[in-house]
Amino acid sequence: MPDDQNNQKTRKRKVQPENPEPIADKPKPIRKNVRRKKEPTEALEASPKKPRRSRKVDAKTNSEILQGLQDIDLADLKNLDDDKAAALLRLIAQIEAEKNKGDSDSEDEEDNKPQIPDILPILPLKDTVVYPLTVFPLAVGQERSIRLIEEVVGIGGDRLVGLVAQKNIEQEQAGPDDSFKIGTVALVHKLLKVPDGSIRLAVQGIEKIEVLEYIQTEPYLKARIRIIQDVEETGVEVEALMRNSITLFQRLVSLVPQIPDELLMAAINIEQPRQLAYLIGTSVRMDLEQRQEILETVNVREKLEKLNAFLTKELEVLELGRKIQSQVQEELNKSQREYFLREQLKALQKELGEEDPQVAEINQLRETLQKSHIPAEGRREAERELDRLSRLPPAAAEYGVIKTYLDWLVSLPWNKTTENALDIIKARQTLDEDHYDLEKVKERILEYLAVRKLRLERQKAAQAVAEAVPSESLAEDDPTHRPPTFEEVHHYTGPREPILCFVGPPGVGKTSLGQSIARALGRKFTRMSLGGMRDEAEIRGHRRTYIGAMPGRIIQALRRAESSDPVFMLDEVDKIGMDYRGDPSSALLEVLDPEQNSDFRDHYLDVPFDLSKVMFIATANLLDPIPAPLRDRMEILTLSGYTEDEKVKIAFNYLIPKMLKANALTEEDAVFEEAAVHRLVREYTREAGVRNLEREIATVLRKVARTVAEGNTEKTLINEAKVTELLGKQRYFYDVAERTQQPGVATGLAVTEVGGDILFIEATRMPGSKNLMVTGQLGDVMRESVQAALSYVRSRATHLGIEPAFFEKNDIHIHIPAGAIPKDGPSAGITITTAIVSLLTGRSVHGDIAMTGEITLRGKVLPIGGVKEKVLAARRAGLKTVILPKMNERDLDDLTPELRQEITFVLVDNIDEVLEAALNKPGEHNLPLNGVDLEPIKNGKEDNEVVTKPKSRKKQ
């Protein structure tokens, strides 16, 4: 059966020598400070010219070493730590052996050795190799091992036992095949039984043995063995190896405090290389395989070589560990030194009457906190954090976090407003100075100002009356003696700020209108772009538990504005994203809800902040992408775009003066003719706003500025010819009439992110079998409109004059050009139907007509949205007639008188009325933009005959 010399697995330490088995019930280790002795080093470094000192053990020296150790009994070792006790045991036995040898110089060493029989009891050891000529402590706990030891040391026993190492330290019952063949025969010196039933003993290795065969396995192992003699060599090489081993061992002892200095002295006094190798091999930490390899090596010189290689590597590891520990200790000492110096500095400052910088900083924060208008809840939180800050050292990790938090709290504009006296007339003048037209928006702002002004005036009057009333009558209005009012129940503190949303294409002045509103109100202006925002923490902030946490962008913008009632512009609210980090649009619900934003809690601040005084204005290009709950909280104001005449007026009133100043020019250097601006609008831009028009004006004036800089002092007159000269050839053309000359092409109207636009719907046919193909990157709704249009045409084929069998032999392909642009919506239904009927009947569509409207399977035309944007797009394209659903007649009131005068509107209720107004009569020529009929193109050339009488249409 395998033996367990420790009952628990031997602990391995990285930078300590191999420790012997621990004694049971290990007490607290008692460290003895042993002063390092330099005599061994000096002996090793002696000049080689001097006679070599005899390595024979000095009896007087051994007596001095033994003076304090000879009374130590095995039972007393429990007062020492495991490593110290084991080292002392080995040292005692080693010195006793050397002492006996020195006292009996006349006796032969072989006579002192016990007689080793050929058959020995075998004790397997776990993770332990006992060398000859060394002493080692063992712990025996298994029943068979205890019986073996008792018989060996009992009456008639020779106290000899064979010690072999187990191959697998995890195995509890080691058999003949589970142990190494090479081991050591040892003499049991001392024996001690402990209360837990195990035995503690000290063994002294005598000779190396080889297990030839096992002859007994029960009750314990017995085997036939033979003695193996190590081959010892002499010479300079062996002497050098011994000296190098002692030097390396000396360095190791200086690095490992668990190895006593007496063990080093014993190693220095050994003159036999075999004994030196075994002593050092027992004292240092090695793996089981390495220790077994040294034992099995027969040649002593090879033992020393392997031992030297191991000691060199172990020293490198230990020295590197000491270097790392030294660096850590230096950093620790530096921190401690700084702490002591800082405490001394505090004491000196206290003696000199100077204030500690940390205390001064905290006092300044406390003073700022007292002067601020933080609400009660926020003040309590700030004072609590300030008390924590005062108890923390500046080097603490939380110090900076708390200080940053307090800086944010005291720097916010809790009760700071910037609104001046309300002047309705001045506000109207300010809005007119900055923007042309936009009457609906201006009226809404002026209404808000009027209500606010009236409320403030009447509140002051009511307050003056209340002050004149005697105090006795005021007691009757005590809230405790009457039912609560609506304001008290709903915490109503005043009029809610409007939350507006400007919806319109780019360049119509949404953002600049917000700036004008702030100027008219006398408030600060701040803005935040929401385009591409995907993290909810951008709105509500990060919690303070995160590293680098900051308040949300709402709170950050208010601190920059230094006001609690700014005009806050939320740009691109229709372009908010959403991902795994949250939904910012949902976080905006609290911000833009008048019933909730008076108690807005940022995650970082975690105290309520009143946003009800802030006037939020959102901007968007399209209304559909805005989530319905968010859209419901805002008042929608649409900015559709400008007509050509409006753009010309905007150019003369705003853009040209602005660009003259931007390019360092005056009216004495350049002047625009009205016709030139019309040409810029018509031939060089095509947009709902005026952003590109501003760029083109800037381009013209930059070229003029160059001529002025070159020395031209004459005023430059910018007319139509000059525009063409400076900007080059025309960029936009009106080709609607040419594209609709062929049957199967109709002009529709749509609303995009850049405003209204026209789109051409083309239909063609080819031999096939009733297949329908749709191309042009269309959405699902538009594809359904195509299918509905085709179904209607097929159901009314006979009525429309189409051969019913046509669908049996042909395929129809519907295509909407500009395929890179996504398109969707139901408003193209009547346009698709018109294109299909035009294709199948051979009747082309009038060249100056555009149309929009949704169609049903019964041919009913349903109303659509975006009428003004679509009409403006038709006007920009040069179209004269627009077909609209009859239910959209009410939307014509939103158009300017000039636009209603220029465009002919045909209001329809069903598809038959659409086809009647849009398609040419059989044999009738196409109608171009100038209002005259042209002959169809024949063989690629235009006929010279022109019919000058246009088709008359009724104006609505």
mmCIF file of N, CA, C and O in Angstrom, residues 368-445:
data_model
loop_
_atom_site.group_PDB
_atom_site.id
_atom_site.type_symbol
_atom_site.label_atom_id
_atom_site.label_comp_id
_atom_site.label_asym_id
_atom_site.label_seq_id
_atom_site.Cartn_x
_atom_site.Cartn_y
_atom_site.Cartn_z
ATOM 1 N N THR A 368 -20.262 78.571 -2.540
ATOM 2 C CA THR A 368 -20.992 78.624 -3.813
ATOM 3 C C THR A 368 -22.331 77.918 -3.701
ATOM 4 O O THR A 368 -23.338 78.362 -4.270
ATOM 5 N N LEU A 369 -22.352 76.819 -2.951
ATOM 6 C CA LEU A 369 -23.598 76.079 -2.760
ATOM 7 C C LEU A 369 -24.623 76.927 -2.004
ATOM 8 O O LEU A 369 -25.823 76.901 -2.325
ATOM 9 N N GLN A 370 -24.174 77.684 -1.018
ATOM 10 C CA GLN A 370 -25.099 78.521 -0.258
ATOM 11 C C GLN A 370 -25.689 79.639 -1.118
ATOM 12 O O GLN A 370 -26.840 80.029 -0.939
ATOM 13 N N LYS A 371 -24.900 80.165 -2.059
ATOM 14 C CA LYS A 371 -25.382 81.253 -2.903
ATOM 15 C C LYS A 371 -26.263 80.770 -4.050
ATOM 16 O O LYS A 371 -27.010 81.561 -4.623
ATOM 17 N N SER A 372 -26.156 79.493 -4.415
ATOM 18 C CA SER A 372 -26.939 78.978 -5.541
ATOM 19 C C SER A 372 -28.398 78.797 -5.143
ATOM 20 O O SER A 372 -28.746 78.786 -3.959
ATOM 21 N N HIS A 373 -29.250 78.663 -6.161
ATOM 22 C CA HIS A 373 -30.696 78.493 -5.935
ATOM 23 C C HIS A 373 -31.116 77.049 -6.203
ATOM 24 O O HIS A 373 -32.131 76.775 -6.848
ATOM 25 N N ILE A 374 -30.319 76.125 -5.712
ATOM 26 C CA ILE A 374 -30.644 74.709 -5.898
ATOM 27 C C ILE A 374 -31.876 74.365 -5.076
ATOM 28 O O ILE A 374 -31.989 74.784 -3.913
ATOM 29 N N PRO A 375 -32.815 73.598 -5.626
ATOM 30 C CA PRO A 375 -33.989 73.177 -4.836
ATOM 31 C C PRO A 375 -33.585 72.369 -3.615
ATOM 32 O O PRO A 375 -32.440 71.932 -3.476
ATOM 33 N N ALA A 376 -34.547 72.178 -2.727
ATOM 34 C CA ALA A 376 -34.258 71.548 -1.438
ATOM 35 C C ALA A 376 -33.671 70.153 -1.598
ATOM 36 O O ALA A 376 -32.692 69.793 -0.935
ATOM 37 N N GLU A 377 -34.248 69.335 -2.493
ATOM 38 C CA GLU A 377 -33.745 67.973 -2.660
ATOM 39 C C GLU A 377 -32.316 67.980 -3.194
ATOM 40 O O GLU A 377 -31.453 67.227 -2.724
ATOM 41 N N GLY A 378 -32.052 68.833 -4.182
ATOM 42 C CA GLY A 378 -30.702 68.933 -4.715
ATOM 43 C C GLY A 378 -29.718 69.468 -3.698
ATOM 44 O O GLY A 378 -28.561 69.049 -3.641
ATOM 45 N N ARG A 379 -30.172 70.393 -2.844
ATOM 46 C CA ARG A 379 -29.285 70.948 -1.816
ATOM 47 C C ARG A 379 -28.910 69.874 -0.793
ATOM 48 O O ARG A 379 -27.759 69.803 -0.345
ATOM 49 N N ARG A 380 -29.875 69.047 -0.405
ATOM 50 C CA ARG A 380 -29.559 67.985 0.550
ATOM 51 C C ARG A 380 -28.536 67.011 -0.031
ATOM 52 O O ARG A 380 -27.602 66.597 0.662
ATOM 53 N N GLU A 381 -28.725 66.651 -1.292
ATOM 54 C CA GLU A 381 -27.774 65.737 -1.935
ATOM 55 C C GLU A 381 -26.390 66.377 -2.038
ATOM 56 O O GLU A 381 -25.365 65.726 -1.789
ATOM 57 N N ALA A 382 -26.337 67.664 -2.385
ATOM 58 C CA ALA A 382 -25.047 68.355 -2.512
ATOM 59 C C ALA A 382 -24.343 68.442 -1.169
ATOM 60 O O ALA A 382 -23.123 68.232 -1.073
ATOM 61 N N GLU A 383 -25.059 68.744 -0.116
ATOM 62 C CA GLU A 383 -24.433 68.841 1.208
ATOM 63 C C GLU A 383 -23.938 67.477 1.687
ATOM 64 O O GLU A 383 -22.883 67.378 2.324
ATOM 65 N N ARG A 384 -24.691 66.439 1.388
ATOM 66 C CA ARG A 384 -24.241 65.098 1.775
ATOM 67 C C ARG A 384 -22.947 64.728 1.057
ATOM 68 O O ARG A 384 -22.005 64.206 1.673
ATOM 69 N N GLU A 385 -22.874 65.001 -0.242
ATOM 70 C CA GLU A 385 -21.662 64.697 -0.992
ATOM 71 C C GLU A 385 -20.511 65.595 -0.554
ATOM 72 O O GLU A 385 -19.344 65.167 -0.544
ATOM 73 N N LEU A 386 -20.807 66.824 -0.188
ATOM 74 C CA LEU A 386 -19.751 67.728 0.272
ATOM 75 C C LEU A 386 -19.163 67.254 1.592
ATOM 76 O O LEU A 386 -17.945 67.350 1.816
ATOM 77 N N ASP A 387 -19.993 66.735 2.479
ATOM 78 C CA ASP A 387 -19.485 66.179 3.732
ATOM 79 C C ASP A 387 -18.598 64.966 3.468
ATOM 80 O O ASP A 387 -17.558 64.783 4.127
ATOM 81 N N ARG A 388 -18.986 64.138 2.529
ATOM 82 C CA ARG A 388 -18.139 62.997 2.168
ATOM 83 C C ARG A 388 -16.807 63.466 1.609
ATOM 84 O O ARG A 388 -15.746 62.901 1.916
ATOM 85 N N LEU A 389 -16.855 64.503 0.787
ATOM 86 C CA LEU A 389 -15.631 65.016 0.175
ATOM 87 C C LEU A 389 -14.671 65.549 1.230
ATOM 88 O O LEU A 389 -13.449 65.375 1.120
ATOM 89 N N SER A 390 -15.182 66.198 2.245
ATOM 90 C CA SER A 390 -14.324 66.772 3.276
ATOM 91 C C SER A 390 -13.607 65.706 4.090
ATOM 92 O O SER A 390 -12.564 65.986 4.706
ATOM 93 N N ARG A 391 -14.127 64.480 4.099
ATOM 94 C CA ARG A 391 -13.487 63.407 4.868
ATOM 95 C C ARG A 391 -12.546 62.557 4.040
ATOM 96 O O ARG A 391 -11.902 61.656 4.570
ATOM 97 N N LEU A 392 -12.478 62.806 2.745
ATOM 98 C CA LEU A 392 -11.639 61.997 1.867
ATOM 99 C C LEU A 392 -10.310 62.703 1.608
ATOM 100 O O LEU A 392 -10.262 63.928 1.480
ATOM 101 N N PRO A 393 -9.210 61.936 1.505
ATOM 102 C CA PRO A 393 -7.942 62.553 1.090
ATOM 103 C C PRO A 393 -7.984 62.848 -0.416
ATOM 104 O O PRO A 393 -8.687 62.175 -1.169
ATOM 105 N N PRO A 394 -7.247 63.843 -0.871
ATOM 106 C CA PRO A 394 -7.272 64.177 -2.311
ATOM 107 C C PRO A 394 -6.830 63.036 -3.199
ATOM 108 O O PRO A 394 -7.200 62.992 -4.376
ATOM 109 N N ALA A 395 -6.018 62.111 -2.667
ATOM 110 C CA ALA A 395 -5.544 61.000 -3.495
ATOM 111 C C ALA A 395 -6.577 59.894 -3.654
ATOM 112 O O ALA A 395 -6.367 58.969 -4.436
ATOM 113 N N ALA A 396 -7.672 59.963 -2.945
ATOM 114 C CA ALA A 396 -8.696 58.918 -3.040
ATOM 115 C C ALA A 396 -9.349 58.938 -4.418
ATOM 116 O O ALA A 396 -9.495 59.986 -5.049
ATOM 117 N N ALA A 397 -9.737 57.744 -4.875
ATOM 118 C CA ALA A 397 -10.328 57.631 -6.214
ATOM 119 C C ALA A 397 -11.657 58.371 -6.309
ATOM 120 O O ALA A 397 -11.994 58.937 -7.355
ATOM 121 N N GLU A 398 -12.418 58.393 -5.207
ATOM 122 C CA GLU A 398 -13.731 59.022 -5.234
ATOM 123 C C GLU A 398 -13.677 60.541 -5.125
ATOM 124 O O GLU A 398 -14.671 61.215 -5.365
ATOM 125 N N TYR A 399 -12.525 61.063 -4.754
ATOM 126 C CA TYR A 399 -12.422 62.506 -4.531
ATOM 127 C C TYR A 399 -12.756 63.285 -5.802
ATOM 128 O O TYR A 399 -13.582 64.215 -5.796
ATOM 129 N N GLY A 400 -12.129 62.901 -6.906
ATOM 130 C CA GLY A 400 -12.385 63.606 -8.166
ATOM 131 C C GLY A 400 -13.806 63.424 -8.665
ATOM 132 O O GLY A 400 -14.398 64.345 -9.233
ATOM 133 N N VAL A 401 -14.380 62.228 -8.447
ATOM 134 C CA VAL A 401 -15.755 61.965 -8.892
ATOM 135 C C VAL A 401 -16.741 62.871 -8.155
ATOM 136 O O VAL A 401 -17.621 63.497 -8.764
ATOM 137 N N ILE A 402 -16.590 62.960 -6.839
ATOM 138 C CA ILE A 402 -17.510 63.786 -6.046
ATOM 139 C C ILE A 402 -17.328 65.259 -6.371
ATOM 140 O O ILE A 402 -18.308 66.010 -6.488
ATOM 141 N N LYS A 403 -16.079 65.687 -6.535
ATOM 142 C CA LYS A 403 -15.836 67.102 -6.833
ATOM 143 C C LYS A 403 -16.440 67.493 -8.181
ATOM 144 O O LYS A 403 -17.043 68.556 -8.333
ATOM 145 N N THR A 404 -16.280 66.626 -9.185
ATOM 146 C CA THR A 404 -16.879 66.908 -10.497
ATOM 147 C C THR A 404 -18.397 66.994 -10.395
ATOM 148 O O THR A 404 -19.033 67.865 -11.009
ATOM 149 N N TYR A 405 -18.981 66.097 -9.612
ATOM 150 C CA TYR A 405 -20.431 66.108 -9.429
ATOM 151 C C TYR A 405 -20.892 67.414 -8.784
ATOM 152 O O TYR A 405 -21.865 68.040 -9.219
ATOM 153 N N LEU A 406 -20.178 67.859 -7.756
ATOM 154 C CA LEU A 406 -20.549 69.111 -7.084
ATOM 155 C C LEU A 406 -20.348 70.312 -7.998
ATOM 156 O O LEU A 406 -21.141 71.269 -7.968
ATOM 157 N N ASP A 407 -19.299 70.288 -8.816
ATOM 158 C CA ASP A 407 -19.087 71.378 -9.780
ATOM 159 C C ASP A 407 -20.262 71.495 -10.741
ATOM 160 O O ASP A 407 -20.698 72.608 -11.080
ATOM 161 N N TRP A 408 -20.784 70.343 -11.169
ATOM 162 C CA TRP A 408 -21.947 70.376 -12.065
ATOM 163 C C TRP A 408 -23.170 70.939 -11.347
ATOM 164 O O TRP A 408 -23.928 71.741 -11.917
ATOM 165 N N LEU A 409 -23.373 70.529 -10.110
ATOM 166 C CA LEU A 409 -24.562 70.980 -9.381
ATOM 167 C C LEU A 409 -24.562 72.497 -9.179
ATOM 168 O O LEU A 409 -25.575 73.162 -9.411
ATOM 169 N N VAL A 410 -23.438 73.042 -8.763
ATOM 170 C CA VAL A 410 -23.423 74.467 -8.437
ATOM 171 C C VAL A 410 -23.322 75.349 -9.676
ATOM 172 O O VAL A 410 -23.584 76.558 -9.590
ATOM 173 N N SER A 411 -22.942 74.775 -10.835
ATOM 174 C CA SER A 411 -22.782 75.596 -12.038
ATOM 175 C C SER A 411 -24.025 75.622 -12.927
ATOM 176 O O SER A 411 -24.052 76.348 -13.921
ATOM 177 N N LEU A 412 -25.047 74.838 -12.587
ATOM 178 C CA LEU A 412 -26.250 74.826 -13.408
ATOM 179 C C LEU A 412 -27.116 76.058 -13.128
ATOM 180 O O LEU A 412 -27.183 76.536 -11.990
ATOM 181 N N PRO A 413 -27.805 76.583 -14.145
ATOM 182 C CA PRO A 413 -28.675 77.769 -13.957
ATOM 183 C C PRO A 413 -30.030 77.368 -13.383
ATOM 184 O O PRO A 413 -31.047 77.349 -14.085
ATOM 185 N N TRP A 414 -30.058 77.073 -12.079
ATOM 186 C CA TRP A 414 -31.283 76.550 -11.483
ATOM 187 C C TRP A 414 -32.432 77.561 -11.550
ATOM 188 O O TRP A 414 -33.565 77.196 -11.841
ATOM 189 N N ASN A 415 -32.154 78.817 -11.289
ATOM 190 C CA ASN A 415 -33.239 79.806 -11.251
ATOM 191 C C ASN A 415 -32.824 81.098 -11.964
ATOM 192 O O ASN A 415 -33.257 82.181 -11.599
ATOM 193 N N LYS A 416 -32.004 80.948 -12.993
ATOM 194 C CA LYS A 416 -31.485 82.110 -13.712
ATOM 195 C C LYS A 416 -32.205 82.230 -15.045
ATOM 196 O O LYS A 416 -32.148 81.324 -15.874
ATOM 197 N N THR A 417 -32.888 83.334 -15.263
ATOM 198 C CA THR A 417 -33.636 83.569 -16.498
ATOM 199 C C THR A 417 -33.049 84.775 -17.226
ATOM 200 O O THR A 417 -32.379 85.629 -16.633
ATOM 201 N N THR A 418 -33.336 84.856 -18.540
ATOM 202 C CA THR A 418 -32.773 85.935 -19.363
ATOM 203 C C THR A 418 -33.835 86.686 -20.146
ATOM 204 O O THR A 418 -33.506 87.520 -20.972
ATOM 205 N N GLU A 419 -35.118 86.387 -19.929
ATOM 206 C CA GLU A 419 -36.158 87.027 -20.727
ATOM 207 C C GLU A 419 -36.306 88.503 -20.349
ATOM 208 O O GLU A 419 -36.378 88.855 -19.171
ATOM 209 N N ASN A 420 -36.338 89.346 -21.360
ATOM 210 C CA ASN A 420 -36.515 90.782 -21.156
ATOM 211 C C ASN A 420 -38.005 91.135 -21.171
ATOM 212 O O ASN A 420 -38.874 90.269 -21.294
ATOM 213 N N ALA A 421 -38.290 92.426 -21.054
ATOM 214 C CA ALA A 421 -39.679 92.877 -21.135
ATOM 215 C C ALA A 421 -40.273 92.530 -22.492
ATOM 216 O O ALA A 421 -39.636 92.695 -23.534
ATOM 217 N N LEU A 422 -41.502 92.027 -22.480
ATOM 218 C CA LEU A 422 -42.139 91.565 -23.710
ATOM 219 C C LEU A 422 -42.679 92.754 -24.510
ATOM 220 O O LEU A 422 -43.455 93.557 -23.992
ATOM 221 N N ASP A 423 -42.271 92.826 -25.779
ATOM 222 C CA ASP A 423 -42.725 93.885 -26.677
ATOM 223 C C ASP A 423 -43.191 93.220 -27.964
ATOM 224 O O ASP A 423 -42.371 92.736 -28.758
ATOM 225 N N ILE A 424 -44.500 93.148 -28.173
ATOM 226 C CA ILE A 424 -45.052 92.430 -29.321
ATOM 227 C C ILE A 424 -44.632 93.094 -30.640
ATOM 228 O O ILE A 424 -44.254 92.410 -31.600
ATOM 229 N N ILE A 425 -44.665 94.402 -30.689
ATOM 230 C CA ILE A 425 -44.329 95.102 -31.939
ATOM 231 C C ILE A 425 -42.859 94.889 -32.288
ATOM 232 O O ILE A 425 -42.504 94.609 -33.442
ATOM 233 N N LYS A 426 -41.988 94.972 -31.288
ATOM 234 C CA LYS A 426 -40.567 94.768 -31.547
ATOM 235 C C LYS A 426 -40.286 93.334 -31.971
ATOM 236 O O LYS A 426 -39.438 93.073 -32.832
ATOM 237 N N ALA A 427 -40.997 92.385 -31.343
ATOM 238 C CA ALA A 427 -40.818 90.989 -31.728
ATOM 239 C C ALA A 427 -41.227 90.764 -33.176
ATOM 240 O O ALA A 427 -40.560 90.027 -33.918
ATOM 241 N N ARG A 428 -42.322 91.404 -33.610
ATOM 242 C CA ARG A 428 -42.754 91.282 -35.003
ATOM 243 C C ARG A 428 -41.697 91.859 -35.950
ATOM 244 O O ARG A 428 -41.390 91.271 -36.989
ATOM 245 N N GLN A 429 -41.132 92.977 -35.590
ATOM 246 C CA GLN A 429 -40.098 93.575 -36.426
ATOM 247 C C GLN A 429 -38.869 92.663 -36.502
ATOM 248 O O GLN A 429 -38.270 92.520 -37.574
ATOM 249 N N THR A 430 -38.510 92.062 -35.399
ATOM 250 C CA THR A 430 -37.345 91.161 -35.392
ATOM 251 C C THR A 430 -37.571 89.967 -36.304
ATOM 252 O O THR A 430 -36.689 89.581 -37.089
ATOM 253 N N LEU A 431 -38.766 89.371 -36.233
ATOM 254 C CA LEU A 431 -39.058 88.219 -37.087
ATOM 255 C C LEU A 431 -39.075 88.617 -38.563
ATOM 256 O O LEU A 431 -38.601 87.866 -39.426
ATOM 257 N N ASP A 432 -39.615 89.786 -38.877
ATOM 258 C CA ASP A 432 -39.650 90.230 -40.277
ATOM 259 C C ASP A 432 -38.262 90.572 -40.800
ATOM 260 O O ASP A 432 -37.980 90.393 -41.993
ATOM 261 N N GLU A 433 -37.405 91.067 -39.917
ATOM 262 C CA GLU A 433 -36.052 91.390 -40.353
ATOM 263 C C GLU A 433 -35.275 90.145 -40.763
ATOM 264 O O GLU A 433 -34.448 90.198 -41.670
ATOM 265 N N ASP A 434 -35.538 89.044 -40.108
ATOM 266 C CA ASP A 434 -34.740 87.843 -40.335
ATOM 267 C C ASP A 434 -35.339 86.909 -41.376
ATOM 268 O O ASP A 434 -34.601 86.132 -41.990
ATOM 269 N N HIS A 435 -36.673 86.938 -41.568
ATOM 270 C CA HIS A 435 -37.302 85.965 -42.457
ATOM 271 C C HIS A 435 -38.406 86.617 -43.276
ATOM 272 O O HIS A 435 -39.162 87.461 -42.781
ATOM 273 N N TYR A 436 -38.496 86.174 -44.504
ATOM 274 C CA TYR A 436 -39.540 86.620 -45.410
ATOM 275 C C TYR A 436 -40.680 85.600 -45.375
ATOM 276 O O TYR A 436 -40.444 84.385 -45.348
ATOM 277 N N ASP A 437 -41.919 86.109 -45.407
ATOM 278 C CA ASP A 437 -43.101 85.241 -45.408
ATOM 279 C C ASP A 437 -43.167 84.446 -44.091
ATOM 280 O O ASP A 437 -43.033 85.048 -43.026
ATOM 281 N N LEU A 438 -43.440 83.145 -44.143
ATOM 282 C CA LEU A 438 -43.598 82.302 -42.947
ATOM 283 C C LEU A 438 -44.602 82.905 -41.968
ATOM 284 O O LEU A 438 -44.375 82.982 -40.757
ATOM 285 N N GLU A 439 -45.727 83.334 -42.514
ATOM 286 C CA GLU A 439 -46.702 84.051 -41.704
ATOM 287 C C GLU A 439 -47.277 83.187 -40.585
ATOM 288 O O GLU A 439 -47.509 83.665 -39.484
ATOM 289 N N LYS A 440 -47.524 81.905 -40.860
ATOM 290 C CA LYS A 440 -48.128 81.037 -39.833
ATOM 291 C C LYS A 440 -47.218 80.912 -38.613
ATOM 292 O O LYS A 440 -47.672 80.979 -37.467
ATOM 293 N N VAL A 441 -45.928 80.731 -38.865
ATOM 294 C CA VAL A 441 -44.990 80.575 -37.757
ATOM 295 C C VAL A 441 -44.894 81.876 -36.967
ATOM 296 O O VAL A 441 -44.908 81.888 -35.729
ATOM 297 N N LYS A 442 -44.813 82.978 -37.674
ATOM 298 C CA LYS A 442 -44.704 84.269 -36.998
ATOM 299 C C LYS A 442 -45.952 84.552 -36.162
ATOM 300 O O LYS A 442 -45.859 85.034 -35.025
ATOM 301 N N GLU A 443 -47.117 84.241 -36.712
ATOM 302 C CA GLU A 443 -48.350 84.458 -35.966
ATOM 303 C C GLU A 443 -48.387 83.609 -34.697
ATOM 304 O O GLU A 443 -48.830 84.065 -33.652
ATOM 305 N N ARG A 444 -47.905 82.378 -34.794
ATOM 306 C CA ARG A 444 -47.919 81.499 -33.614
ATOM 307 C C ARG A 444 -47.002 82.038 -32.524
ATOM 308 O O ARG A 444 -47.350 82.017 -31.324
ATOM 309 N N ILE A 445 -45.852 82.550 -32.889
ATOM 310 C CA ILE A 445 -44.926 83.104 -31.898
ATOM 311 C C ILE A 445 -45.515 84.363 -31.265
ATOM 312 O O ILE A 445 -45.437 84.564 -30.039
#
